[in-house]
XYZ file of C-alpha atoms in Angstrom:
543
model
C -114.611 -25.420 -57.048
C -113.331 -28.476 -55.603
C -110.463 -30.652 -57.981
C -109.070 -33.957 -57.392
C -106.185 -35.063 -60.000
C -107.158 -37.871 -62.548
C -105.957 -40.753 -61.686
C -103.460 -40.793 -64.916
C -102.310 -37.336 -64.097
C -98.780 -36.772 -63.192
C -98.603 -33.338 -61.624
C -102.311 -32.278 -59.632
C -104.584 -30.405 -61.550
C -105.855 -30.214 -57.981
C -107.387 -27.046 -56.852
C -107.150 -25.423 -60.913
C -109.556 -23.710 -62.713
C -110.610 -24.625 -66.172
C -109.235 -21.770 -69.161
C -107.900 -21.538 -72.469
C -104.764 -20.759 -72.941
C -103.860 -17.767 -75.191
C -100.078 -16.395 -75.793
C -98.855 -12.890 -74.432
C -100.462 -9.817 -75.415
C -97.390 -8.545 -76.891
C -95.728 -12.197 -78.286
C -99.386 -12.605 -79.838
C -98.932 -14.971 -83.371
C -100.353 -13.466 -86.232
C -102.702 -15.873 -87.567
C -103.648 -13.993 -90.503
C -100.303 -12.992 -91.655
C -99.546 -14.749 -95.068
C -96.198 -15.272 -95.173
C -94.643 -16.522 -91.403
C -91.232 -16.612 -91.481
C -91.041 -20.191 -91.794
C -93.884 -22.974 -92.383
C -93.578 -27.007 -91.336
C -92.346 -28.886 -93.942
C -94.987 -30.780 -96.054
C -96.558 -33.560 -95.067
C -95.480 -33.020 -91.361
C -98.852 -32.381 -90.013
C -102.234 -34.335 -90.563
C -100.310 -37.422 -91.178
C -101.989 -39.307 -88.433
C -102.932 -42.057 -91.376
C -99.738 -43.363 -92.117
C -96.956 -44.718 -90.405
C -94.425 -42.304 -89.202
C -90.992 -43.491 -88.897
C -89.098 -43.607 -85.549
C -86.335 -40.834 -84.926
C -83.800 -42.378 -82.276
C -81.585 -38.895 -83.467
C -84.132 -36.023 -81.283
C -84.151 -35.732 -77.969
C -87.775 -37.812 -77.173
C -88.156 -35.312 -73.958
C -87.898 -31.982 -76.233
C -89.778 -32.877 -78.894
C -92.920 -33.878 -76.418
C -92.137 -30.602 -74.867
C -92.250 -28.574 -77.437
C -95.681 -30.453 -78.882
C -97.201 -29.966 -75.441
C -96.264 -26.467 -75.469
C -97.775 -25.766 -79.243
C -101.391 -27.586 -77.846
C -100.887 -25.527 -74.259
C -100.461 -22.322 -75.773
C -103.309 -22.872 -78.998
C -105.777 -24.064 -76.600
C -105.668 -27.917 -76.745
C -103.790 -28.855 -73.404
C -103.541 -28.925 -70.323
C -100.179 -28.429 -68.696
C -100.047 -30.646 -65.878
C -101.562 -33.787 -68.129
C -99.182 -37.086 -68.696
C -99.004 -40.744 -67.270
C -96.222 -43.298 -67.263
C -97.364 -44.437 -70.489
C -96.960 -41.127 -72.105
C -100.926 -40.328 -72.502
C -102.144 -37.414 -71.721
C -106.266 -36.461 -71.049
C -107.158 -39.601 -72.657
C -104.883 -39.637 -76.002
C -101.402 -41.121 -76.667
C -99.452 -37.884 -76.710
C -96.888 -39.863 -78.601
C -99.362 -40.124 -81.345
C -100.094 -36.065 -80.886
C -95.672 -35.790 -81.507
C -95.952 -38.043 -84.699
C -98.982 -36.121 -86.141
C -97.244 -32.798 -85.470
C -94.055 -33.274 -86.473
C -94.124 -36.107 -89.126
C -92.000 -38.765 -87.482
C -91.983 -40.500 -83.768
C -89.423 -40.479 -81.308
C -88.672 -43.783 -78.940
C -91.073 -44.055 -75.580
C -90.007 -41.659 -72.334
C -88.108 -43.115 -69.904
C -88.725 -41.950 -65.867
C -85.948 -39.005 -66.966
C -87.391 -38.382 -69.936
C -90.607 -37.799 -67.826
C -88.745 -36.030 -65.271
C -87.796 -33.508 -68.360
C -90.612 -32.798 -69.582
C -92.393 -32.051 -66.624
C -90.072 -29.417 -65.757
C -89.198 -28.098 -69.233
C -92.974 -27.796 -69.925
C -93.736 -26.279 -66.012
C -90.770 -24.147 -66.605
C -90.988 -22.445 -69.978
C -94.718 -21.779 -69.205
C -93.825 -19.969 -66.273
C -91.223 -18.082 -67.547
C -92.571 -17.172 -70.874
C -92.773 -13.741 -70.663
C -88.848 -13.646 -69.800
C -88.316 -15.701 -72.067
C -89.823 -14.175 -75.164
C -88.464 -11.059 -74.287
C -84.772 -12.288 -74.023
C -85.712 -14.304 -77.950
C -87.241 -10.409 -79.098
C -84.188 -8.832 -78.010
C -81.709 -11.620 -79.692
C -83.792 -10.824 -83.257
C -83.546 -7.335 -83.141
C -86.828 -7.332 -84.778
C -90.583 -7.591 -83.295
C -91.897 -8.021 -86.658
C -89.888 -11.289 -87.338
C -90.721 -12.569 -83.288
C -94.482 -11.826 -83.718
C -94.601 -13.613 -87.718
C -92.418 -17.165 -86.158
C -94.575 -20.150 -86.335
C -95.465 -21.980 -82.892
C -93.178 -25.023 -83.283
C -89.759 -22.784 -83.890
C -91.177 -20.622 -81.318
C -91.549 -23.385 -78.671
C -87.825 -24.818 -79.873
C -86.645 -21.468 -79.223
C -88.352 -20.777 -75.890
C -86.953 -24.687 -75.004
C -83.241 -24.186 -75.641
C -83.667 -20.799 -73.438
C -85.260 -22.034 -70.824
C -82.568 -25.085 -70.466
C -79.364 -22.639 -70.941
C -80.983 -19.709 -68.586
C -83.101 -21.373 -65.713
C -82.253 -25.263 -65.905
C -77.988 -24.689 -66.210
C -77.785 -27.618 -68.494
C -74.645 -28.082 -70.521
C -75.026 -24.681 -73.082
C -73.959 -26.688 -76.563
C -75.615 -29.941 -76.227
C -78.364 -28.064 -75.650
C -77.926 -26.040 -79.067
C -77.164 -29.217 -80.556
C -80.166 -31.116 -79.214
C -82.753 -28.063 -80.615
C -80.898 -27.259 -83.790
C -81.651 -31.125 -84.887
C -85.062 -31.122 -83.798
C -85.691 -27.603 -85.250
C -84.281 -29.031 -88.857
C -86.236 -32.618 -88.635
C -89.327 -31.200 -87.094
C -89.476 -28.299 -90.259
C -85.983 -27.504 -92.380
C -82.756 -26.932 -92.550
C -83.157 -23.056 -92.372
C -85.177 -23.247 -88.971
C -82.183 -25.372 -87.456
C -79.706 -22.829 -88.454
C -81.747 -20.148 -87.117
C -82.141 -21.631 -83.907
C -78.210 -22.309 -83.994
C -77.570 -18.887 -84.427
C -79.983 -17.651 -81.388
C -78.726 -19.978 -79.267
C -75.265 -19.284 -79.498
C -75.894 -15.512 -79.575
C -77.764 -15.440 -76.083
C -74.901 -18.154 -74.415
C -72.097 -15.229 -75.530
C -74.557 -12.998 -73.807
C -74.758 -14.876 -70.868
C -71.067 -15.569 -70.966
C -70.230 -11.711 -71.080
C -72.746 -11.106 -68.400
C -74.944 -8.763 -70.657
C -78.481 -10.191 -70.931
C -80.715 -7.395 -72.180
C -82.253 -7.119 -69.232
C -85.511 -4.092 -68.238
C -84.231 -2.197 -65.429
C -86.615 -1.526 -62.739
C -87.024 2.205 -62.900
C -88.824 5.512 -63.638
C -92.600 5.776 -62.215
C -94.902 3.123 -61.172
C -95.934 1.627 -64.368
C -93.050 1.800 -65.866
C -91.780 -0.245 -62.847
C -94.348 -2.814 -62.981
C -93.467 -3.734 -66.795
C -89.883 -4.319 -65.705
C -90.741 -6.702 -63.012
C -93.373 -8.524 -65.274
C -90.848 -8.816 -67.731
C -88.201 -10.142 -64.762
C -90.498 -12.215 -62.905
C -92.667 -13.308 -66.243
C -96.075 -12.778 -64.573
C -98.866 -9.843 -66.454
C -98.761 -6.314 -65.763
C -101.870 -6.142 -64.424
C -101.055 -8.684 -61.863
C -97.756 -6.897 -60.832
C -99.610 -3.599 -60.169
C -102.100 -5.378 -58.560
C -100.114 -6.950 -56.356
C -97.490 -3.959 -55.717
C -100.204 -1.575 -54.800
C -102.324 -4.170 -51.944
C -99.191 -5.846 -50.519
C -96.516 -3.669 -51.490
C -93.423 -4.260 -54.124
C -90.735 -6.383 -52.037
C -93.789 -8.533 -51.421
C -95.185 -9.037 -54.714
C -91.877 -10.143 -55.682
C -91.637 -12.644 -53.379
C -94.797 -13.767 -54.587
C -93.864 -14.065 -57.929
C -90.543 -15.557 -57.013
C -92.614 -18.335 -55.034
C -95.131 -19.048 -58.041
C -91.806 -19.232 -60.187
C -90.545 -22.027 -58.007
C -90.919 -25.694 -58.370
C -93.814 -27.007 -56.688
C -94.089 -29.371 -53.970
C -97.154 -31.683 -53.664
C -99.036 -33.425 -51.025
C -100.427 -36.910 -50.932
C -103.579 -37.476 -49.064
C -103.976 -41.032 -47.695
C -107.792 -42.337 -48.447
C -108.812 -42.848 -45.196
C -112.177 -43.983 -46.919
C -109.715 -46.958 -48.166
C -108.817 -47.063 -44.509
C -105.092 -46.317 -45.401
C -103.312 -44.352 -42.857
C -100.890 -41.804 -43.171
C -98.255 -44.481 -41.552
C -99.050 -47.163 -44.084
C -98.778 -44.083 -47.036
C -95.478 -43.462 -45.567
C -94.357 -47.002 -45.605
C -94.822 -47.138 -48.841
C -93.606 -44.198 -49.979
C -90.464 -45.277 -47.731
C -90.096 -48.924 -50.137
C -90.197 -46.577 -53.430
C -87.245 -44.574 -51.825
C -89.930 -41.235 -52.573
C -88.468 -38.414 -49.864
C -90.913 -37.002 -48.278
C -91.903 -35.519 -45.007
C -95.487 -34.945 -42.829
C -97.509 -32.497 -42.745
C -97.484 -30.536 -39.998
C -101.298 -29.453 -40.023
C -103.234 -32.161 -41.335
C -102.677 -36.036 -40.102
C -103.820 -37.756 -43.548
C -101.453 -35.639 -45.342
C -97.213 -35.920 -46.764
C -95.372 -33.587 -48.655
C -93.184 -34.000 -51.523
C -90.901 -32.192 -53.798
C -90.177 -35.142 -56.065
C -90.639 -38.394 -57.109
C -94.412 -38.053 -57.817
C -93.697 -39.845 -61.628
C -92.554 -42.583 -59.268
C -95.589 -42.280 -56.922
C -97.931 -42.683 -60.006
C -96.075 -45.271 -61.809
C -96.191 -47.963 -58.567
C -100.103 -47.655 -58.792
C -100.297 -45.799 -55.711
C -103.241 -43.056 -57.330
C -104.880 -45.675 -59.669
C -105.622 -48.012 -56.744
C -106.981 -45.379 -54.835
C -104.146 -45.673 -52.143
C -104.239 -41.648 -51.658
C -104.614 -38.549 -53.985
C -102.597 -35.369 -54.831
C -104.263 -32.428 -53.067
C -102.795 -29.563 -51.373
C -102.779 -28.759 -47.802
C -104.310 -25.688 -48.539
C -107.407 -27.712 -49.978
C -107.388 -29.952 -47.006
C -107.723 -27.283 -44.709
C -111.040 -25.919 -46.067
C -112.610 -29.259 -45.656
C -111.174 -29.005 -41.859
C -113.524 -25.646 -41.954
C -116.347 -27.557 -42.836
C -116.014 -30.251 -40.088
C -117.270 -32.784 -41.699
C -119.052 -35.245 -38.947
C -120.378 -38.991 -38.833
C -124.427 -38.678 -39.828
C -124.627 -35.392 -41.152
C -125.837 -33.702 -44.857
C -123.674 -31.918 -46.434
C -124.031 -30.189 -49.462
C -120.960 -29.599 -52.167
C -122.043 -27.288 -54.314
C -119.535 -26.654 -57.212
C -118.016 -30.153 -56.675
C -116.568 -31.994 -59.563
C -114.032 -33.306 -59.998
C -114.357 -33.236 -56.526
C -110.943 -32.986 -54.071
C -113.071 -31.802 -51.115
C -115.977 -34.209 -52.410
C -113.908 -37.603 -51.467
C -112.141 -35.927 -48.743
C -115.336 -34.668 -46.613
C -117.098 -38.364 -47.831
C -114.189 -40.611 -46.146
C -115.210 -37.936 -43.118
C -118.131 -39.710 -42.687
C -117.529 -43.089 -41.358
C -120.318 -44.542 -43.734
C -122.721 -42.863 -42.038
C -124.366 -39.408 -43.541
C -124.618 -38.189 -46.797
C -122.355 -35.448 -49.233
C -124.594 -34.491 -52.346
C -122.533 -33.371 -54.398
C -123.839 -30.786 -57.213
C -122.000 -29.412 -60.565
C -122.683 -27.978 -63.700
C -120.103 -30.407 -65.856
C -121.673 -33.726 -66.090
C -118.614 -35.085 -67.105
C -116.727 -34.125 -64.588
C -119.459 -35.591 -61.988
C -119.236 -38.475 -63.939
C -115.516 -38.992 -62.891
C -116.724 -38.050 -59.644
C -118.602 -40.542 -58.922
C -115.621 -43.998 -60.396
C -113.038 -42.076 -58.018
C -115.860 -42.416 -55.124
C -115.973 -46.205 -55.759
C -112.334 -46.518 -56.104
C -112.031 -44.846 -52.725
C -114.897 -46.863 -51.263
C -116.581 -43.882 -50.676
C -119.414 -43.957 -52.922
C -122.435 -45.136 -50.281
C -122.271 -41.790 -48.802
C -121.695 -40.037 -51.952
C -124.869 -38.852 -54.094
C -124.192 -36.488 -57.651
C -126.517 -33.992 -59.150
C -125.874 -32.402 -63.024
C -127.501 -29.112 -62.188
C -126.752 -25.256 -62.231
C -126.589 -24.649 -58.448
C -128.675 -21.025 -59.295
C -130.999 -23.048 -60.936
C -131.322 -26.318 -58.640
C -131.475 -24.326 -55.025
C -134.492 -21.919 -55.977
C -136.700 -25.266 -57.322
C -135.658 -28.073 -55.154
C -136.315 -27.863 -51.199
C -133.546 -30.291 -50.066
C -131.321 -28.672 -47.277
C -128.167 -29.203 -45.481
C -126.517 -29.293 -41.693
C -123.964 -27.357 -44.014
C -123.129 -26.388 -47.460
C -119.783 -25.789 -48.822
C -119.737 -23.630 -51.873
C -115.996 -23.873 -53.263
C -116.559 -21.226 -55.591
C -115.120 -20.609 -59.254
C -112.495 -17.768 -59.199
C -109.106 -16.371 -60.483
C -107.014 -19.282 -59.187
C -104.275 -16.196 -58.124
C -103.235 -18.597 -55.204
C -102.304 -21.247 -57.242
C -99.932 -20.235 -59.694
C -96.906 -21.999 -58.917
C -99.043 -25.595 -59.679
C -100.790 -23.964 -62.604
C -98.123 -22.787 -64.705
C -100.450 -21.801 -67.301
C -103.440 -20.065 -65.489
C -101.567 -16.375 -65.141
C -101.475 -15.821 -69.025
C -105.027 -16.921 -69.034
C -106.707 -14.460 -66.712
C -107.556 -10.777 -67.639
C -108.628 -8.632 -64.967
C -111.999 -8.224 -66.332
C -112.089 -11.710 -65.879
C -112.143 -10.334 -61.804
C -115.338 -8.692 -61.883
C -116.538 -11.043 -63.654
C -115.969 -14.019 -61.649
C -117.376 -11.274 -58.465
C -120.524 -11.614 -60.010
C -120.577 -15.605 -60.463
C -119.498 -15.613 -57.218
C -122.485 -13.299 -55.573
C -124.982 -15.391 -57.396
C -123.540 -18.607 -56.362
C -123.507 -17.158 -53.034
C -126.605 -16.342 -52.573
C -128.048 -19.594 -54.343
C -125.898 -21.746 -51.981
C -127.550 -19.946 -48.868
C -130.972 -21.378 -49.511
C -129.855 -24.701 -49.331
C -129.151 -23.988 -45.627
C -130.716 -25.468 -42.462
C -131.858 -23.243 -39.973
C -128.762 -23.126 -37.184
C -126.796 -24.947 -40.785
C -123.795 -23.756 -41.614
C -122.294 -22.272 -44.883
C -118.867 -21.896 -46.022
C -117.728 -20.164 -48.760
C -114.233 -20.631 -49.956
C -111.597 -20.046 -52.918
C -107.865 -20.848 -54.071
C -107.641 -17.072 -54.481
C -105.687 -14.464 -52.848
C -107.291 -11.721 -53.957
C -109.550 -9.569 -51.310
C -111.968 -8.695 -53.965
C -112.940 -12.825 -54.336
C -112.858 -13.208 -50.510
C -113.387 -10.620 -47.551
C -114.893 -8.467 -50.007
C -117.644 -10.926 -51.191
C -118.251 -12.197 -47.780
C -119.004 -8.738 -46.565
C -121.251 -8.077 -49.692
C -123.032 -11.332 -48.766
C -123.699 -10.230 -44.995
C -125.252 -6.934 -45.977
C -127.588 -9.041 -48.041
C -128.287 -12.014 -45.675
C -128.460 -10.874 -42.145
C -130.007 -14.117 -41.358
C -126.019 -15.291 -41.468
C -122.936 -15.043 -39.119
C -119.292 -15.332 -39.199
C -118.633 -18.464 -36.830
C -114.338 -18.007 -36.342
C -112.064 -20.642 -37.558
C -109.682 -20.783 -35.171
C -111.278 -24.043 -33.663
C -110.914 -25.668 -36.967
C -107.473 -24.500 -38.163
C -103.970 -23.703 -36.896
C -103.944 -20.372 -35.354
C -101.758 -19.277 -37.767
C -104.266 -19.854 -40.929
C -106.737 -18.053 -38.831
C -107.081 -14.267 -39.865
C -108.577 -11.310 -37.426
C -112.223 -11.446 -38.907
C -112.478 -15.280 -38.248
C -111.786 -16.580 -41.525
C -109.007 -19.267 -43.068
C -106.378 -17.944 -45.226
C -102.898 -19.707 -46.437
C -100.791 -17.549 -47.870
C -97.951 -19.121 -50.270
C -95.021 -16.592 -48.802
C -96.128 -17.365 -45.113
C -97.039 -20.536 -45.121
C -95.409 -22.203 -48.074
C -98.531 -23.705 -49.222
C -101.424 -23.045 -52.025
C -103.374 -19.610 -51.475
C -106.867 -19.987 -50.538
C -109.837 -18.362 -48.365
C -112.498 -20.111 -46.204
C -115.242 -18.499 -44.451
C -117.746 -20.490 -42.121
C -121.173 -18.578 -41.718
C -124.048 -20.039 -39.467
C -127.098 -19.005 -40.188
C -129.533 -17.621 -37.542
C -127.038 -17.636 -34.921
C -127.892 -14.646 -33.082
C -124.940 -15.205 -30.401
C -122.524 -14.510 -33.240
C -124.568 -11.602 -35.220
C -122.195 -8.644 -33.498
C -118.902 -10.582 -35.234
C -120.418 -10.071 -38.389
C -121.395 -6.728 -37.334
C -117.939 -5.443 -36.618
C -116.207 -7.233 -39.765
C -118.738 -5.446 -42.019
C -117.128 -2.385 -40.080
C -114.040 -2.996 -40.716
C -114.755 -3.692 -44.582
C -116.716 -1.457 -45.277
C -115.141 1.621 -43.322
């Protein structure tokens, strides 16, 4: 599933997957309970008709955070969503803090952004910690599960700034406790107070309640989910394929701050040198990719990237290397067709398009008209649009009725998103492990649907932004045994050695390579010369 970040977007949605965002299994709210522990004070929600007055008293940054956390968490937001201007996916999220909390605070400031973006990146990462540290504190689970979402998110805030951002311990209890008693009452301020300064003497005397990592394998696995704030199920998964010091470096690495990369729109005929001149005039630090020439990476300064224009006016786009390197599996070539077949918003779209030197043609197909729809503006903004062509379809549906074909088809397929976690802060409390075998069965249709849009001697690539064997290898090896007509054609003339794997196929991984996780496999079909690859990799996977 190809993603390309909106152009009023300041961290990438690029690469994500599309979920709703529920809370933790065991920090679940209890919507039907009568009487939560506190309530918002009248009149502080639904007052979008009148006039709210400004608050120059709380912190702007914290109370966007902790509004942006209440829609991520119930469903309404996306994480990574907010401009210069303060909107986020189309709406003034000022407008979202004044409904929610009865009053408005001034506009944020480049720190203010700053803040937010890494409050709201942070807590969501480390929300299981987090919530376990705030359980502990109250000494009761009954009075945790019953708190209401704003006091919850204030709560979660002041933790995450005192614990994992080092930020000076009593302005920080200061800052909360007034937003806590504006934003609902007096009572939830002095509740907060008292939290607050109960976990800073814990942290002072060095006696967090921390879950020690002992006793048998599960047990282990729920101390390092609580530790490392990822899902049980991921932790045992994990432990079991690549071992336990491994899946900890994992997590540590999806607990991290991200960096970014900036694609320059070649379509646009901007160079990587001019990107980098003008990256160097903003004062932005950056440095080059060393695998892809359009590419730069960055660990900050992207607020400042977006705010000179340098996305809207189709200069480059955020995309990560690990994207970049899938469209280097496809090869994209001057003259050719090429089929995208889960496309929008469409990342690999624009990038295979501005391939093409004008000449050739990338139909691009998705299920989300929508998101075609955006598609196709971002194509014209790149000056990519003449070789660009959308169709709203369901790919299962489109390839068995319609007889056009490709010189090759890219299927980026829906799937977890396990290799992208440290971008997509909120994607590991969204996915189940039934959603697994699920997604294995969307991805063996798509699969096979893909394949019929084909040329003879075409090729086919299938590819994810998982790192999970099940989504990758495994379905490539169920796709053989069903379609002998297809081959495994080796990467290794496409990517770096390195990204190159023993059965032929691309893989970054984020502890090696420091990048995005994601899978690429290129497949020719009828290419008898390669048919005894294929042969030994379904071996190997199979044996």
């Amino acid at each position: 599933m190809a993603h390309l970040l909106p152009l009023r977007a300041s961290l990438p949605a690029a690469e994500s997957h599309k979920s709703s965002s529920k809370p933790l299994k065991f920090s679940k709210r209890t919507r039907e309970s009568k009487t939560p522990i506190y309530n918002p004070k009248k009149g502080s929600h639904g007052a979008s008709n009148k006039t709210q007055k400004l608050n120059l008293e709380v912190s702007p940054h914290r109370a966007v955070s902790a509004v942006r956390l209440m829609r991520i968490e119930l469903g309404g937001a996306f994480a990574d969503l907010l401009n210069e201007k303060g909107k986020g996916s189309g709406d003034n999220e000022m407008g979202y803090v004044a409904r929610t909390l009865g009053f408005r605070t001034r506009e944020l400031d480049y720190r203010d952004l700053r803040l937010v973006t890494d409050i709201v990146g942070g807590t969501i990462r480390w929300r299981r910690f987090l919530d376990y540290l705030i359980c502990s504190i109250c000494h009761d689970e009954n009075t945790f599960k019953r708190m209401e979402p704003l006091l919850l998110q204030i709560l979660r805030i002041g933790f995450y700034e005192i614990i994992k951002l080092d930020m000076p311990r009593y302005a920080v209890v200061d800052e909360n406790v007034r937003l806590a008693k504006v934003a609902l009452r007096p009572g939830a301020g002095n509740m907060v107070n008292g939290i607050l300064r109960k976990l800073i003497l814990l942290q002072e005397n060095n006696s967090l309640p921390l879950p020690k990592v002992e006793g048998d394998e599960r047990t282990q696995a729920r101390a390092l989910a609580t530790l490392y704030s990822h899902p049980v199920w991921m932790v045992r998964r994990w432990t079991k394929c690549i071992g336990q010091e491994e899946a900890i470096r994992l997590m540590a690495w999806n607990n991290s701050d991200p960096s970014f990369s900036l694609r320059a729109n070649r379509g646009k005929g901007v160079s990587r040198a001019d990107l980098v001149m003008k990256l160097n005039l903003l004062q932005v630090p950056h440095e080059l990719s060393l695998h892809l020439d359009d590419f730069v990476r960055m660990k900050t300064g992207l607020q400042i990237v977006i705010q000179a224009g340098l996305l809207r006016d189709g200069l480059c786009s955020v995309q990560d290397e690990s994207a970049g390197m899938v469209v280097s599996v496809v090869d994209p070539q001057p003259g050719e067709s090429i089929i995208d077949c889960c496309a929008a918003p469409g990342g690999k779209t624009l990038y295979m398009a501005s391939h093409l030197s004008g000449r050739g043609m990338v139909t691009a197909i998705d299920i989300n008209k929508g998101r075609l729809r955006i598609l196709k503006e971002t194509g014209k903004l790149h000056q990519v649009d003449g070789v660009i062509s959308t169709i709203h379809a369901d790919l299962r549906i489109f390839a068995e009725k319609n007889p056009t074909k490709g010189d090759k088809v890219l299927l980026d397929a829906p799937c977890s998103g396990l290799g992208v976690l440290s971008k997509r802060a909120d994607l590991r409390w969204n996915r189940k492990l039934e959603d697994i075998e699920q997604l294995k069965n969307l991805q063996d249709e798509l699969f096979d649907a893909a394949s019929l849009l084909v040329k003879p001697g075409g090729v086919l690539i299938y590819s994810t932004c998982s790192i999970d064997p099940e989504e990758n290898e495994e379905r490539v090896a169920a796709f053989l045994l069903r379609h002998p007509e297809f081959s495994i054609d080796p990467v290794d003339r496409y990517v770096p050695s390195d990204f190159a794997t023993e059965d032929g196929f691309y893989s970054s991984n984020p502890i090696k390579h420091s990048l995005d996780g994601a899978f690429a496999a290129r497949l020719v079909r009828d290419s008898e010369s390669r048919c005894t690859i294929s042969m030994c990799f379904l071996a190997r996977s199979f044996r």
